[in-house]
Every structure is written in structure tokens, then in C-alpha cells.
Amino acid sequence: MRDRFVSTLMGLAEKDPNVHLVTGDLGFGVLKPFWERFPDQFTNAGIAEQNMTSFAAGMALEGRTVFTYSIGNFPTLRAIEQIRNDCAYHEANVKIVCVGGGFTYGSLGMSHHATEDLAIMRALPNVTVMAPSDAAQAQLATEAIYAQPGTCYLRLGRGGEPNLGTPAEEFEIGKALPVSDGEGVALLFTGAIGDEVIEARDTLAADGHQVAVVSFPTVKPIDVEAIVNLAQRFDTLVTVEEHNVVGGLGGSVAEVLAELPSPRARLARVGLDDRYSSIVGTQKYLRDAYGMSARAITERVRQVLNG
Amino acid sequence: MNSLELAWRIRRHGVEMTHLSGGSHIGSILSVADIVAVLYAGIANVRPEDPEWEDRDRVILSKGHAGASIYAALAERGFFDVEELRTHYSDGSRLSGHVSHKGVPGVDLSTGSLGHGLSVGAGMAYAAKKDGKAHRVFVILGDGECDEGSVWEAAMVANHYGLGNLVAIIDHNRMQSLDFCEDTIALHPFGDKWRAFGWNTIELDGHNHEALTAALEGCRGSDKPTVIIAETIKGKGISFMEQNILWHYRFPHEGEEYDGAVAELNAQRPLNGESVKASAR
């Protein structure tokens, strides 16, 4: 996803000299092709995310489309008020890009685990929040936020995510995309955790339970229509995200469901159970340790089915 | 209108606006009035009839709490009706206590949370420099605001990228929210800090219009960002407000305070001109 983002951005920068990339001194080996090819459209703002974000707002208010780039929580939480006041309130064309949503940087420790970013960014008016799930979605999301006026947030995985086969012509901001159909239970997910979801689906299918899978590359605006339809078609919706269960995809779906008349689907949220991660491990290890691996998803669905 | 008359009107409007609304920060409005007046009386190249003119100089009031001074200057320059100043702080007004750009012609950036303006200004100056534009970006900061780390992040970036088109003016009234700056988080040696950060640093009397004008003209074409540390007096012009922390928050109440403030200002009127309409709260 990360590399596809960079190659996509290079395509945009080629066509539009107003596209500008600002990094908070991160992207070693990743951004190099960009800065070598577009030195005039690249700025290293140093290890100073608050300034980077306001600086980007200033450039955007002068007509540029500015992508800020960093990892984990640095481009978001570190500069949240700069995003709120200087970017979003001014409807500035700042596109905030985080590499490493969730436990991507698992072994680096809690500081590098982005597990509240979706919730916090989603709480800001005028901000589009996207968490694509594979390289193709990352490309489509990058192109979409470039074309979308105003402040956007793009949360990326590092790479190696399974291809969901998203048809480009069906991709748009705010639209959920069906991955596979089923009955009884639908798994709704966002971000780079698609491999766990697909594995859980296949395990359950081997048990004779064909659950549906729906991809939500956009967390805000959430696809209300899709959720309403799913809530009528299925008994249970299970949200899966590499994020706190509070305020992200699970929270978004809960908000929609709560306002629907009965009968509607029940909701189960899989994700980080409103806690900080302190265990050391790889992304895969931590997903399992904190209950959002294929095993945990499968277990949760079985509970629902037996419930 | 010359800058002395504009400064007087900013002060007179400031007293009126805070009196009418019960608003805070009259001390700051009075201390920054001369800086704002010198900018808007001629230094800042802006067009009231075309507020979003692409080649205008940008003006950011990073110490947004003195927003009344900007509103007063913009209204006096004809960006909007002077009468509207009376709505400041009040229900449904577009003139919020901290300066806002929403729907207000002539305001380049909404502020209020300290430590944002210099970074945004640096981004604007950087874009202008890359585009080969001749306009400048002026950012007015408070001295207490320099407690914010982001100010120094911006200071480093502006130096690194040689933003000679960026001018910071610090309203150095030596007081912040609860106490004197030196007794809160000491700033001094303040000028040396900016020099060490690579800025063209000018220290002057922030109530001296000739000095302000000369500095703002003189730094044009600099290859380094410029900071003007303008020594000011909080509450300048109204004796009982000067250097008194109470007037960071208090508004001139009906009676002795309001009448006294207006009387003192009236005695300082630099030129004969149209008077600012006074009224009871």
C-alpha cells in the first residue's frame, strides 16, 4: 500500500505541479523516488509535526494540494489541533497520510501503534477519513482524496495485503464495497486487516457458515445506505478493525444501527478493546494477542452463531 | 488615514467593543494597536475592494485574542462597515472574540489557539517564494505565545528555507495570562534567541510609528526571515490599564472605568477626525 501510494502520488505530481509532498523526516527508502523526480514538489519539514501540519495548511491556502506524510500517530495525534484549526476549519487542501495504521510497527512499541487515529480524525468536521485495505484501494483512495476538496486523512498499511479485487469503477469516497456474499453474518472491515478477515471467512466456510464480507475503505463519511441494507439482510454485523473498538468503524456502524427501527441486525465489534497495547511483537502476533486475528474473528462469529 | 489616527481609532474601537460586549483582552488590543495600525495604514499591500486579491500581503494575527484590533483596522480601511464592530462577541455575529476568517473579508487566518500563526505564515511564505511572488507575509505574535514550542519549530523552518518574505512582529508587552513573562517562563535573552535561530532580528519601540515603518520597509528583500521585537506596554494609552494584569481579562465597566478610558483616549486624539460613536452598554 505504501509503495502504491508513492507511485500514485508521483503520477499526480507529474500531471499537477500544485501537488506537493511534505514529510516529517520519515520515508527513508520509500519517498526517495518522489524527491528525486520532483524535488520542487517535495519538502522535508523536519521532526516537527505541528509545524508541518500548519505549514501545509499555509501552502494549501495558497493554492497547493499538500500531502503530509509520517508514520503511526505522528501526522495525526501529534498535530490534532493544527489539523482542526488550520486545515479542516479553513477547508484547506491538506491530505494527511499515515503509514502504519494499527500494529504495523508492532515491535516498536505502544508509541508507534496507531489505534485511535480513525476515531479522533473522524470526530473532526470537514475531514474525510479513509483506510484502504489493499494496494489497489490505496491507489484509488489516493486519487480520490486528491480530487476531493478539503482536508482528508489516509491511513495506510505497509504492504503485502491480499488483493480484494476492488473494481476501480465502483470505488468512490463514502462507498462500501462487497467482497463476498453470505448469510446470517456479515463481516465489515476497514484498513489493512483484510487478510485476517478473509482467513476467518474461509475457516467459517469450511465449517459450513458462509459469512458475507464487506470492505469499508471510507470510515467518514460512513456508507449509511450500505449499513442500513446490511442491517436488514443480516442477523448480525461484525465490524473488524485494527483500532480501538471505540469510535472507528465499529463506532460508526453502531451509530447508524442505533438509529434504525427494529428489526435490525445486532452488532459485534472486533478490535482493540479500549486499551493500550504494551506487549511486544509483530503485527500478526499483536493482532492475535489483542483479539483481532482470524482466530479471534472466527471465535467471535461462532459465539454469535451459537448465541 | 495616517497610522497615528488609525491606531487611535483601533484603541477607541477596542474600548467600545470590549465595553459593549463585556469582552476580554483590552490590554492586548491596546498594546498591539500601533503595530496593527502601521501595517494597515500603508505597509500591508491590501485592497479593501478586493480582499482576496492574489498578490496582497498576508496578515496573520497569531495572538488571536487581540482580534478586535484587526476587525477595527479592517473596518476603518473599508473592508466592512464600521457599524458592524458593535456586534463583536455578540449572538450571531461573525466577529468572534478571537479573530475569524469565516465570512470576514480581509482576515487571512482564523486563530485563537496560540502557536499556529507563524507555521501557517511560513507555509504561505514558502509557497509564495516558490511561485516567485513579491508579496510578503506578516505574522503578529504575542511574547507569551512564544512559550509554544511550535513557534520555534516554525522559526527553524523559516530560517532553513530562507523565507525573507516572512516577517514576524512580536507584541512584546512582557505580560501574559497570569503574570509577567519573565516570572512565568522566562523569554530573555529574547532577541538573542531569534538571532540564534537565524532570523534578522530588530528590537524597537512598538509604539513608535516611524521606527515600525522603517523596520517594516527596511527588511523588504531580506534573504532571511525578519522578526521585529516590538517593545510595548500592555494596556497602552489608558493609565489605569497599563501594566496591570487585571486588564488581560477585565472589560471597561459602565461608569468610572469606561468614562475614564474614553476621556484619556479623547485627550490623546492625534488629529481632528470623525469621532467614534460612543454608546451605553
XYZ file of C-alpha atoms in Angstrom, chain B residues 77-257:
181
model
C -9.878 50.539 5.939
C -13.277 49.807 4.398
C -13.319 46.015 4.315
C -16.700 46.138 6.049
C -18.936 48.626 7.774
C -17.552 50.202 10.940
C -21.011 49.839 12.488
C -20.583 46.075 12.464
C -17.847 46.341 15.087
C -20.617 46.808 17.630
C -21.685 43.186 17.098
C -18.270 41.874 18.251
C -18.676 38.956 20.689
C -22.448 39.049 20.457
C -25.039 36.420 19.487
C -24.993 35.639 15.784
C -22.039 37.907 14.986
C -19.295 36.891 12.586
C -16.804 38.888 14.660
C -15.744 36.371 17.286
C -13.526 37.317 20.203
C -10.591 35.555 18.608
C -10.092 36.579 15.028
C -12.008 34.514 12.456
C -11.818 34.431 8.681
C -15.253 32.891 8.184
C -17.267 35.410 6.284
C -14.987 38.263 7.345
C -13.328 39.998 4.380
C -9.647 40.724 4.895
C -8.864 38.082 7.506
C -6.367 35.572 6.124
C -6.393 33.089 9.001
C -8.572 32.239 11.959
C -6.569 31.963 15.120
C -7.160 31.806 18.833
C -5.115 28.841 19.895
C -1.607 30.191 20.270
C 1.386 28.957 18.316
C -0.294 28.311 14.974
C 0.156 31.557 13.055
C 3.887 31.524 12.397
C 3.744 27.990 10.982
C 0.877 28.807 8.648
C 2.590 32.046 7.701
C 5.782 30.131 6.951
C 3.821 27.795 4.677
C 2.277 30.774 2.888
C 5.669 32.465 2.530
C 7.260 29.246 1.301
C 4.581 28.827 -1.371
C 4.923 32.479 -2.400
C 8.688 32.167 -2.638
C 8.445 29.034 -4.774
C 5.972 30.807 -7.033
C 8.225 33.847 -7.378
C 5.582 36.117 -5.864
C 6.557 39.503 -4.486
C 4.059 39.766 -1.657
C 5.034 39.357 1.986
C 3.523 37.519 4.918
C 3.220 39.365 8.227
C 2.566 37.410 11.402
C 1.853 39.199 14.664
C 2.661 37.130 17.730
C 2.462 37.647 21.436
C 5.533 37.281 23.592
C 3.766 34.871 25.935
C 2.780 32.932 22.830
C 6.453 32.107 22.365
C 6.049 29.596 25.193
C 4.523 27.393 22.490
C 7.077 25.002 21.014
C 5.508 25.196 17.574
C 6.652 28.830 17.316
C 10.245 27.624 17.429
C 9.541 24.782 15.010
C 8.330 27.441 12.590
C 11.298 29.668 13.379
C 13.683 26.863 12.415
C 11.860 26.009 9.200
C 11.612 29.654 8.118
C 15.344 30.070 8.625
C 16.183 26.816 6.882
C 14.197 27.733 3.792
C 15.396 31.355 3.773
C 11.931 32.876 3.928
C 12.902 36.520 3.525
C 9.294 37.294 2.642
C 8.158 36.322 6.152
C 8.019 38.994 8.831
C 7.105 38.203 12.419
C 6.208 41.083 14.685
C 6.147 40.281 18.370
C 3.977 42.403 20.596
C 6.453 42.311 23.455
C 4.319 43.714 26.250
C 6.105 41.477 28.742
C 2.896 40.170 30.252
C 0.954 37.013 29.686
C -2.148 35.449 31.116
C -1.289 35.230 34.795
C 1.860 37.253 35.283
C 4.873 38.890 33.696
C 6.551 36.692 31.077
C 9.835 36.684 32.950
C 8.095 35.345 36.039
C 6.194 32.721 34.054
C 8.572 31.114 31.553
C 11.492 33.458 31.053
C 11.983 34.529 27.436
C 15.164 36.506 27.769
C 17.566 36.886 26.139
C 14.686 37.076 23.692
C 16.417 38.825 20.800
C 19.419 36.536 21.102
C 17.144 33.529 20.812
C 15.794 34.751 17.482
C 19.262 35.692 16.281
C 20.470 32.224 17.219
C 17.599 30.796 15.183
C 18.955 32.659 12.164
C 16.445 35.478 11.974
C 17.094 39.060 11.017
C 16.218 40.483 14.432
C 15.150 44.062 15.065
C 14.292 45.378 18.508
C 12.396 48.633 18.704
C 9.733 50.671 20.474
C 6.456 49.125 19.371
C 4.577 52.371 19.883
C 6.918 54.369 17.646
C 5.353 54.504 14.206
C 8.451 55.858 12.478
C 10.571 53.042 13.886
C 7.989 50.396 12.985
C 7.596 51.786 9.482
C 11.341 51.989 8.904
C 11.854 48.416 10.108
C 8.997 47.018 8.056
C 10.216 48.823 4.939
C 13.858 48.128 5.636
C 13.508 44.348 5.807
C 11.951 44.175 2.357
C 14.130 41.999 0.144
C 15.924 40.338 3.045
C 17.262 36.859 2.399
C 16.375 35.842 5.937
C 13.091 35.935 7.789
C 12.729 39.034 9.928
C 11.445 39.313 13.453
C 10.596 42.677 14.912
C 10.526 42.506 18.674
C 8.312 45.454 19.421
C 8.584 46.665 22.997
C 5.086 47.605 24.016
C 3.076 48.417 27.101
C 0.113 46.242 27.875
C -2.933 48.495 28.117
C -1.054 51.331 26.363
C -2.895 54.634 26.392
C -5.164 54.147 29.365
C -3.235 54.846 32.538
C -5.112 52.569 34.887
C -4.869 49.638 32.468
C -1.173 49.948 31.731
C 0.982 47.086 33.013
C -1.910 45.727 35.038
C -2.656 42.037 34.530
C -6.271 42.608 35.566
C -6.922 44.140 32.148
C -5.996 40.980 30.329
C -9.488 39.878 31.314
C -11.491 42.789 32.646
C -13.637 44.944 30.378
C -14.266 48.646 30.952
C -17.433 48.713 33.005
C -20.120 51.378 32.816
C -19.220 54.456 34.831
C -15.777 55.412 36.034
C -13.848 52.796 34.051
